[in-house]
Short mmCIF file of C-alpha atoms and ligand atoms in Angstrom, two decimals:
data_model
loop_
_atom_site.label_atom_id
_atom_site.label_comp_id
_atom_site.label_asym_id
_atom_site.label_seq_id
_atom_site.Cartn_x
_atom_site.Cartn_y
_atom_site.Cartn_z
CA MET A 1 -0.10 -0.14 0.07
CA SER A 2 1.09 3.41 -1.10
CA SER A 3 2.52 5.39 2.79
CA ARG A 4 1.17 8.72 1.41
CA LEU A 5 -2.15 7.13 1.84
CA ASP A 6 -1.77 6.53 5.76
CA GLN A 7 -2.66 9.63 6.76
CA VAL A 8 -5.33 10.22 4.81
CA GLU A 9 -8.56 9.70 6.66
CA GLU A 10 -12.23 8.84 4.70
CA SER A 11 -13.86 11.13 4.19
CA ALA A 12 -16.40 11.77 7.88
CA THR A 13 -19.10 13.40 5.87
CA LEU A 14 -18.85 10.98 3.30
CA ARG A 15 -18.70 7.87 5.39
CA LEU A 16 -21.11 8.93 8.01
CA ALA A 17 -23.76 9.35 4.50
CA ASP A 18 -23.59 6.37 3.64
CA MET A 19 -23.92 5.23 7.23
CA THR A 20 -26.59 6.92 8.17
CA ASN A 21 -28.14 5.50 4.71
CA GLU A 22 -27.37 2.03 5.47
CA LEU A 23 -29.38 2.15 9.06
CA LYS A 24 -32.21 2.98 7.22
CA ARG A 25 -32.01 0.72 4.78
CA GLN A 26 -32.02 -1.50 8.47
CA GLY A 27 -35.52 -0.21 9.01
CA ARG A 28 -33.81 2.59 11.84
CA ASP A 29 -35.91 6.13 11.88
CA ILE A 30 -33.06 8.48 10.74
CA LEU A 31 -33.28 12.01 10.81
CA SER A 32 -30.37 12.86 8.49
CA PHE A 33 -28.52 15.87 7.94
CA ASN A 34 -24.99 14.97 7.51
CA LEU A 35 -24.86 15.43 4.30
CA GLY A 36 -23.76 18.96 2.50
CA GLU A 37 -26.63 18.44 -1.10
CA PRO A 38 -29.61 20.43 -1.72
CA ASP A 39 -33.04 18.05 -1.17
CA PHE A 40 -34.60 20.08 -4.04
CA ASN A 41 -34.62 17.82 -7.56
CA THR A 42 -32.07 19.87 -10.60
CA PRO A 43 -33.87 22.76 -12.18
CA SER A 44 -36.29 20.75 -15.15
CA ASN A 45 -34.39 23.32 -18.03
CA ILE A 46 -31.34 22.04 -16.41
CA ILE A 47 -32.51 18.99 -16.85
CA GLU A 48 -34.41 19.22 -20.20
CA ALA A 49 -30.90 20.11 -22.36
CA ALA A 50 -28.88 17.04 -20.92
CA GLU A 51 -31.77 14.97 -21.93
CA LYS A 52 -31.93 16.81 -25.42
CA ALA A 53 -27.63 16.66 -25.77
CA MET A 54 -27.99 12.99 -24.62
CA LYS A 55 -30.65 11.82 -27.22
CA THR A 56 -28.53 14.65 -29.62
CA GLY A 57 -25.19 12.63 -29.66
CA LYS A 58 -23.11 14.59 -27.30
CA THR A 59 -22.49 11.25 -25.80
CA HIS A 60 -18.43 11.33 -26.99
CA TYR A 61 -15.25 12.44 -25.48
CA ALA A 62 -15.51 16.58 -25.10
CA PRO A 63 -12.25 18.39 -25.19
CA ALA A 64 -10.22 17.71 -22.06
CA ALA A 65 -10.60 21.41 -20.76
CA GLY A 66 -13.94 20.64 -21.24
CA ILE A 67 -16.49 22.44 -24.53
CA PRO A 68 -15.55 25.75 -25.43
CA GLU A 69 -18.95 27.14 -25.00
CA LEU A 70 -19.46 25.61 -21.59
CA ARG A 71 -16.09 27.37 -20.91
CA ASP A 72 -17.27 30.61 -22.32
CA ALA A 73 -20.13 30.64 -20.48
CA ILE A 74 -18.04 30.46 -16.72
CA ALA A 75 -15.60 33.26 -17.94
CA ALA A 76 -18.25 35.47 -18.75
CA LYS A 77 -19.82 35.16 -15.27
CA LEU A 78 -16.87 35.55 -13.12
CA LYS A 79 -16.23 38.39 -15.26
CA SER A 80 -19.52 40.10 -14.58
CA GLU A 81 -20.52 38.53 -11.10
CA ASN A 82 -16.79 38.21 -9.32
CA THR A 83 -15.18 40.49 -11.36
CA LEU A 84 -12.61 38.44 -12.14
CA ASP A 85 -10.76 39.25 -15.81
CA VAL A 86 -10.79 35.97 -17.02
CA SER A 87 -11.10 34.53 -20.44
CA GLY A 88 -12.98 30.96 -21.62
CA LYS A 89 -8.47 29.92 -22.50
CA ASN A 90 -8.49 29.83 -18.27
CA VAL A 91 -11.62 27.87 -16.77
CA LEU A 92 -10.89 24.67 -16.64
CA VAL A 93 -14.78 22.14 -16.18
CA THR A 94 -14.25 19.83 -14.09
CA PRO A 95 -16.54 17.04 -12.96
CA GLY A 96 -16.96 18.88 -9.65
CA ALA A 97 -15.70 21.32 -7.55
CA LYS A 98 -13.39 18.68 -5.47
CA GLN A 99 -11.62 17.33 -8.23
CA ALA A 100 -10.61 21.08 -9.35
CA VAL A 101 -9.17 21.31 -5.01
CA PHE A 102 -7.39 18.04 -5.97
CA TYR A 103 -5.36 19.56 -9.42
CA THR A 104 -4.84 22.36 -7.29
CA THR A 105 -2.88 21.03 -4.98
CA PHE A 106 -1.08 18.07 -7.15
CA SER A 107 0.38 21.09 -9.60
CA LEU A 108 1.27 23.23 -6.61
CA LEU A 109 2.79 21.14 -3.72
CA GLU A 110 6.11 19.34 -3.76
CA GLU A 111 7.14 16.65 -1.11
CA GLY A 112 6.95 19.09 2.12
CA ASP A 113 5.31 21.20 0.41
CA GLU A 114 2.94 23.11 3.08
CA ALA A 115 -0.62 24.69 2.92
CA ILE A 116 -2.94 26.73 5.39
CA VAL A 117 -5.79 25.13 6.17
CA PHE A 118 -8.47 27.43 8.36
CA ASP A 119 -10.28 25.87 11.43
CA PRO A 120 -13.34 24.75 11.29
CA GLY A 121 -12.36 23.80 7.07
CA TRP A 122 -14.37 20.87 4.88
CA VAL A 123 -13.27 17.48 5.07
CA SER A 124 -11.05 17.59 2.16
CA TYR A 125 -8.51 20.35 2.09
CA ASP A 126 -6.34 18.22 4.15
CA ALA A 127 -6.26 15.38 2.37
CA CYS A 128 -6.06 16.83 -1.02
CA VAL A 129 -3.07 18.52 0.55
CA LYS A 130 -1.85 14.94 1.50
CA MET A 131 -2.75 13.39 -1.57
CA SER A 132 -0.17 15.89 -3.18
CA GLY A 133 2.41 15.01 -0.87
CA GLY A 134 2.10 18.23 0.98
CA ARG A 135 1.70 19.37 4.78
CA THR A 136 -1.63 20.94 5.90
CA VAL A 137 -1.09 23.76 8.25
CA TRP A 138 -3.36 24.44 10.61
CA VAL A 139 -5.00 27.28 11.15
CA LYS A 140 -8.43 28.02 13.48
CA SER A 141 -10.72 31.14 12.46
CA ASN A 142 -11.69 33.38 14.77
CA ASP A 143 -14.91 32.72 16.21
CA ASP A 144 -16.90 34.65 14.57
CA GLY A 145 -15.12 32.46 11.15
CA SER A 146 -13.05 35.96 9.90
CA LEU A 147 -9.13 35.39 10.05
CA PRO A 148 -6.94 35.95 13.12
CA GLU A 149 -4.41 38.70 13.00
CA GLY A 150 -1.59 36.78 13.55
CA LEU A 151 -2.22 34.70 10.22
CA PRO A 152 1.43 35.77 8.80
CA LYS A 153 3.29 34.07 11.17
CA TYR A 154 2.48 30.75 10.03
CA VAL A 155 3.83 30.75 6.85
CA ASN A 156 7.44 30.25 6.35
CA LYS A 157 9.58 29.12 3.57
CA ARG A 158 8.11 25.99 2.99
CA THR A 159 4.44 27.72 3.10
CA ARG A 160 3.19 27.61 -0.57
CA LEU A 161 -1.03 27.68 -0.76
CA ILE A 162 -3.61 28.84 1.36
CA ILE A 163 -7.05 28.14 0.96
CA ILE A 164 -10.15 29.94 1.54
CA ASN A 165 -13.27 29.02 1.33
CA SER A 166 -16.30 31.77 1.61
CA PRO A 167 -19.50 30.97 2.68
CA ASN A 168 -17.85 27.92 4.97
CA ASN A 169 -18.60 24.60 5.04
CA PRO A 170 -19.25 24.19 8.21
CA SER A 171 -19.34 27.25 9.71
CA GLY A 172 -21.52 29.65 7.44
CA ALA A 173 -19.26 32.67 7.87
CA VAL A 174 -18.22 34.66 5.12
CA LEU A 175 -15.20 36.74 5.10
CA ASP A 176 -15.05 40.47 4.21
CA LYS A 177 -12.42 42.36 2.23
CA LYS A 178 -10.13 42.75 5.79
CA ASP A 179 -9.89 39.13 5.56
CA LEU A 180 -9.52 38.98 1.53
CA ARG A 181 -6.64 41.73 1.99
CA LEU A 182 -5.00 39.94 4.70
CA VAL A 183 -4.61 36.77 2.30
CA ALA A 184 -4.25 38.74 -0.97
CA ASP A 185 -0.79 40.71 0.84
CA LEU A 186 0.66 37.79 2.40
CA ALA A 187 0.57 35.86 -1.62
CA LYS A 188 1.94 38.87 -2.44
CA ASP A 189 4.94 39.74 -0.41
CA HIS A 190 5.30 36.06 -0.33
CA GLY A 191 5.67 34.73 -3.56
CA LEU A 192 2.03 32.62 -2.14
CA PHE A 193 -1.51 31.10 -3.71
CA ILE A 194 -4.75 31.56 -3.04
CA LEU A 195 -7.06 28.68 -4.12
CA SER A 196 -10.56 30.47 -3.26
CA ASP A 197 -13.30 27.66 -3.32
CA GLU A 198 -15.99 29.57 -3.72
CA ILE A 199 -19.29 27.06 -4.00
CA TYR A 200 -21.26 28.30 -1.54
CA GLU A 201 -21.23 32.26 -3.52
CA LYS A 202 -25.13 32.08 -4.33
CA ILE A 203 -26.14 30.89 -0.99
CA VAL A 204 -25.91 33.60 1.14
CA TYR A 205 -27.99 35.84 3.85
CA ASP A 206 -27.78 39.62 2.99
CA VAL A 207 -24.07 39.49 1.42
CA LYS A 208 -22.96 39.24 -1.38
CA PRO A 209 -19.35 37.32 -0.86
CA VAL A 210 -15.69 39.06 -2.70
CA SER A 211 -13.70 37.08 -5.21
CA ILE A 212 -10.68 37.04 -3.59
CA GLY A 213 -9.74 36.63 -7.49
CA SER A 214 -10.63 40.20 -8.76
CA MET A 215 -7.81 41.45 -5.71
CA ILE A 216 -4.60 39.31 -6.68
CA PRO A 217 -5.54 37.39 -10.12
CA ASP A 218 -2.41 36.02 -11.08
CA ARG A 219 -2.20 33.88 -7.86
CA THR A 220 -5.93 32.66 -7.40
CA ILE A 221 -6.88 29.64 -8.14
CA THR A 222 -10.52 30.25 -8.23
CA ILE A 223 -12.86 27.35 -8.23
CA ASN A 224 -17.15 26.76 -7.75
CA GLY A 225 -19.42 24.48 -9.47
CA PHE A 226 -23.08 23.30 -10.07
CA SER A 227 -23.55 21.31 -6.75
CA LYS A 228 -25.25 23.56 -4.69
CA ALA A 229 -26.68 26.22 -6.32
CA TYR A 230 -28.49 24.33 -9.29
CA ALA A 231 -29.48 21.72 -7.01
CA MET A 232 -26.68 19.27 -9.23
CA ALA A 233 -24.81 17.27 -6.57
CA GLY A 234 -25.17 13.31 -8.77
CA TRP A 235 -24.23 15.70 -11.26
CA ARG A 236 -20.54 15.52 -10.66
CA ILE A 237 -19.51 19.25 -12.21
CA GLY A 238 -17.66 22.26 -11.34
CA TYR A 239 -14.72 24.17 -12.46
CA ALA A 240 -11.55 26.59 -11.77
CA ALA A 241 -9.85 29.72 -13.06
CA ALA A 242 -6.22 29.77 -13.43
CA PRO A 243 -2.86 31.45 -14.34
CA LYS A 244 -2.81 29.75 -17.28
CA ALA A 245 0.62 28.37 -16.30
CA ILE A 246 -1.06 26.55 -13.38
CA PHE A 247 -4.31 26.62 -16.15
CA GLN A 248 -1.92 23.80 -18.04
CA ASN A 249 -0.17 21.90 -15.17
CA MET A 250 -4.49 20.91 -14.00
CA LEU A 251 -4.86 20.18 -17.43
CA LYS A 252 -2.76 17.58 -17.50
CA VAL A 253 -3.62 15.93 -14.48
CA GLN A 254 -6.89 16.25 -15.94
CA GLN A 255 -6.72 14.68 -19.34
CA HIS A 256 -4.57 12.06 -17.24
CA THR A 257 -6.82 10.86 -14.80
CA ALA A 258 -11.01 12.21 -15.77
CA THR A 259 -9.96 13.40 -19.36
CA SER A 260 -12.69 15.31 -19.40
CA PRO A 261 -15.77 15.47 -17.35
CA THR A 262 -19.27 14.10 -18.46
CA THR A 263 -19.99 15.29 -22.11
CA PHE A 264 -23.85 15.29 -21.94
CA VAL A 265 -23.83 17.31 -17.98
CA GLN A 266 -21.51 19.84 -19.05
CA TYR A 267 -24.73 21.24 -21.65
CA GLY A 268 -26.56 21.15 -18.70
CA ALA A 269 -24.28 23.16 -16.86
CA LEU A 270 -24.48 25.58 -19.91
CA ALA A 271 -28.41 25.91 -19.21
CA ALA A 272 -27.67 26.64 -15.52
CA ILE A 273 -25.50 29.07 -15.96
CA THR A 274 -26.98 30.71 -19.10
CA GLY A 275 -30.94 30.26 -18.69
CA PRO A 276 -33.44 32.08 -15.77
CA GLN A 277 -32.03 31.90 -12.02
CA ASP A 278 -35.30 32.22 -10.97
CA SER A 279 -34.48 28.69 -8.37
CA VAL A 280 -31.65 29.49 -7.22
CA GLU A 281 -33.25 32.44 -5.76
CA SER A 282 -36.32 30.48 -4.80
CA MET A 283 -33.96 27.60 -3.12
CA CYS A 284 -32.29 30.36 -0.96
CA ARG A 285 -35.13 31.90 -0.23
CA GLN A 286 -35.99 28.41 1.67
CA PHE A 287 -32.73 27.87 2.63
CA ARG A 288 -32.94 31.39 4.47
CA GLU A 289 -36.45 30.10 6.22
CA ARG A 290 -35.02 26.70 7.40
CA ARG A 291 -31.91 28.92 8.83
CA ASP A 292 -34.05 30.71 10.78
CA VAL A 293 -35.67 28.40 12.55
CA VAL A 294 -32.42 25.97 12.87
CA VAL A 295 -30.05 28.63 15.18
CA LYS A 296 -33.13 29.65 17.13
CA GLY A 297 -34.10 26.28 17.58
CA LEU A 298 -30.71 24.92 18.24
CA CYS A 299 -30.21 28.25 20.82
CA ASP A 300 -33.67 26.42 21.78
CA ILE A 301 -31.89 23.88 23.30
CA GLY A 302 -29.29 25.06 24.81
CA LEU A 303 -26.48 23.82 21.77
CA PRO A 304 -25.54 27.92 20.87
CA CYS A 305 -25.20 29.13 17.61
CA GLU A 306 -24.09 31.88 15.31
CA MET A 307 -25.96 32.76 12.78
CA PRO A 308 -24.81 31.40 9.29
CA ARG A 309 -24.35 34.05 6.65
CA GLY A 310 -24.14 31.58 3.62
CA ALA A 311 -24.29 27.77 3.07
CA PHE A 312 -26.35 25.55 4.62
CA TYR A 313 -24.89 24.41 7.51
CA ALA A 314 -25.61 25.93 10.85
CA TRP A 315 -22.94 25.13 13.24
CA PRO A 316 -23.27 25.11 17.51
CA LYS A 317 -21.29 24.75 19.92
CA VAL A 318 -21.02 21.88 22.24
CA GLU A 319 -19.37 20.24 25.14
CA GLY A 320 -17.65 17.78 25.32
CA SER A 321 -16.42 15.64 22.40
CA SER A 322 -17.90 16.14 19.52
CA GLU A 323 -18.37 12.59 18.54
CA LYS A 324 -19.97 11.10 21.60
CA TRP A 325 -22.11 14.35 21.00
CA ALA A 326 -23.01 12.70 17.38
CA GLU A 327 -23.71 9.33 18.37
CA LYS A 328 -25.76 10.02 21.32
CA PHE A 329 -27.52 12.56 18.63
CA LEU A 330 -27.57 9.50 16.29
CA GLU A 331 -28.64 7.09 19.23
CA ALA A 332 -32.23 9.51 19.26
CA GLY A 333 -32.84 8.74 15.90
CA VAL A 334 -30.60 12.67 14.57
CA GLY A 335 -27.56 12.14 11.89
CA LEU A 336 -25.21 15.31 12.86
CA THR A 337 -21.15 15.12 11.60
CA PRO A 338 -18.97 15.65 14.38
CA GLY A 339 -17.03 19.64 14.03
CA SER A 340 -13.17 17.06 14.86
CA ALA A 341 -14.26 16.44 10.95
CA PHE A 342 -13.51 19.41 10.49
CA GLY A 343 -10.11 20.72 12.08
CA PRO A 344 -7.90 19.58 15.23
CA HIS A 345 -9.66 22.75 17.04
CA SER A 346 -13.01 21.98 16.12
CA ASP A 347 -14.63 19.15 18.80
CA ASP A 348 -16.38 21.70 20.23
CA HIS A 349 -18.29 21.89 17.55
CA ILE A 350 -20.77 19.65 15.43
CA ARG A 351 -22.59 20.00 11.99
CA MET A 352 -25.96 20.58 11.12
CA SER A 353 -26.60 20.71 7.59
CA TYR A 354 -30.36 22.07 7.12
CA ALA A 355 -30.83 21.23 3.19
CA SER A 356 -33.27 19.12 4.42
CA SER A 357 -37.06 19.91 4.78
CA MET A 358 -38.61 22.30 7.42
CA SER A 359 -40.60 19.25 8.80
CA ASP A 360 -37.28 16.99 9.20
CA ILE A 361 -35.88 20.27 10.67
CA LYS A 362 -38.57 20.53 13.71
CA LYS A 363 -38.70 16.68 13.53
CA GLY A 364 -35.05 16.79 14.37
CA LEU A 365 -34.61 19.78 15.74
CA GLU A 366 -37.45 17.75 18.90
CA ARG A 367 -35.82 14.73 18.71
CA MET A 368 -32.40 16.20 19.84
CA ALA A 369 -34.19 18.97 22.33
CA THR A 370 -34.63 14.79 23.93
CA VAL A 371 -30.59 14.44 24.29
CA THR A 372 -29.02 17.88 25.77
CA GLY A 373 -31.87 16.63 28.14
CA GLY A 374 -33.56 20.56 27.62
CA MET A 375 -36.12 23.45 26.69
CA GLU A 376 -38.66 21.42 27.56
CA GLY A 377 -40.73 24.75 26.27
CA TRP A 378 -39.16 24.32 22.67
CA THR A 379 -40.42 21.00 22.35
CA LYS A 380 -44.20 22.21 23.93
CA LYS A 381 -44.62 25.70 21.71
CA GLN A 382 -43.63 23.41 18.92
CA LYS A 383 -46.76 20.74 19.17
CA GLN A 384 -48.93 23.89 20.14
CA LYS A 385 -47.75 25.13 16.73
N1 LIG B 401 -16.31 22.45 -1.66
C1 LIG B 401 -16.61 22.17 -0.43
C2 LIG B 401 -16.60 23.76 0.61
C3 LIG B 401 -17.88 21.55 -0.34
O1 LIG B 401 -18.57 21.80 0.69
C4 LIG B 401 -17.91 20.53 -1.53
C5 LIG B 401 -19.58 19.75 -0.82
N2 LIG B 401 -19.19 18.59 -1.94
C6 LIG B 401 -17.48 20.64 -2.46
C7 LIG B 401 -16.39 21.83 -2.91
C8 LIG B 401 -17.37 19.85 -3.56
O2 LIG B 401 -18.78 20.14 -4.39
P1 LIG B 401 -18.62 19.31 -5.57
O3 LIG B 401 -19.23 18.67 -5.28
O4 LIG B 401 -18.86 20.53 -6.75
O5 LIG B 401 -17.23 18.47 -6.28
N1 LIG B 402 -19.73 19.23 0.13
C1 LIG B 402 -20.76 18.09 1.31
C2 LIG B 402 -20.63 18.05 2.95
O1 LIG B 402 -19.36 18.70 3.67
C3 LIG B 402 -20.80 16.91 0.52
C4 LIG B 402 -19.52 16.30 1.15
C5 LIG B 402 -18.58 15.92 0.84
O2 LIG B 402 -18.42 15.83 -0.62
O3 LIG B 402 -18.09 15.67 1.66
O4 LIG B 402 -21.32 17.47 3.56
#
């Protein structure tokens, strides 16, 4: 076995989702808030476009970097919405944003190079860094999700990459311009690269995230995808926009591994990005309603929680081991992801994805109240409604 994988954990999000599904198959009554995946169906205009593509012969290999129409449409979107100065030639369409994260770390890191990952941070950054031979340097974010002013002290001769994710999975925090300036200045002064994962960009509440690539284009790899905004998680389609040299390396990795993203899926993505956006707005409105119920419910049952400004996760605090809490909640029929999966400083949190129906959310909170032992009033109030 390759020792490169010895230090890599299985994906906690996917493992727990599989485990919960298996328990459900065995007949256990479990409400699952583990996985970060919209419960909505993909909008029909996207499905129709992919179906038409399939029926009209778009079933052959695609150009390795993606179909030109989609690369151009993504570049136009990045220009107009994110003020990035890119053309279709800088855009690599990938089988999911996750793949783009891996291509980035694999293209940039030499054995022993360091990548800064903020804690809490999504489960796959550390794995991608390690699988690329690098070393993750975890830097704890402030409690409100902003970045610590002491960030520069984590940079040394081996530092090569800083990974940011705004809105953040799991905390829902959105970085403001001051945080981005701190990262951009460090990258400029020390010749580092920035991976900016913007996959939750469209799921935001009263805030417009800024793309760091508009501040420091020659050092930023901007990653985004369709899984969240367009409820297309199972389609496996995402993209990266990168400076030319990095783009060329990422393309090589794609050519030799995936070949290209699935051809007809790219036509679905094209319809998503160029078609009407009302379903994105409607999903976001529903996420907001759920967020408000979840955050209030969690606080009421004794799990204090910051108000997330983006994504679809609540990130309440727990006392003691998050894995123990996850086990207790599972026994009560609620699947959650322990904070420990999101970094060494996050064992005092637990993640609840609210990409589930409102009725499941309310039922789930009631079950959770039986574990936290508290807030009988909350359960009663819900029953009266
Ligand atoms: N980045 C973050 C922060 C995510 O939560 C996810 C969820 N899967 C991804 C990237 C990967 O998304 P995709 O489905 O496009 O691979
Ligand atoms: N990103 C989602 C999550 O955090 C989906 C699972 C995964 O790819 O990690 O749950």
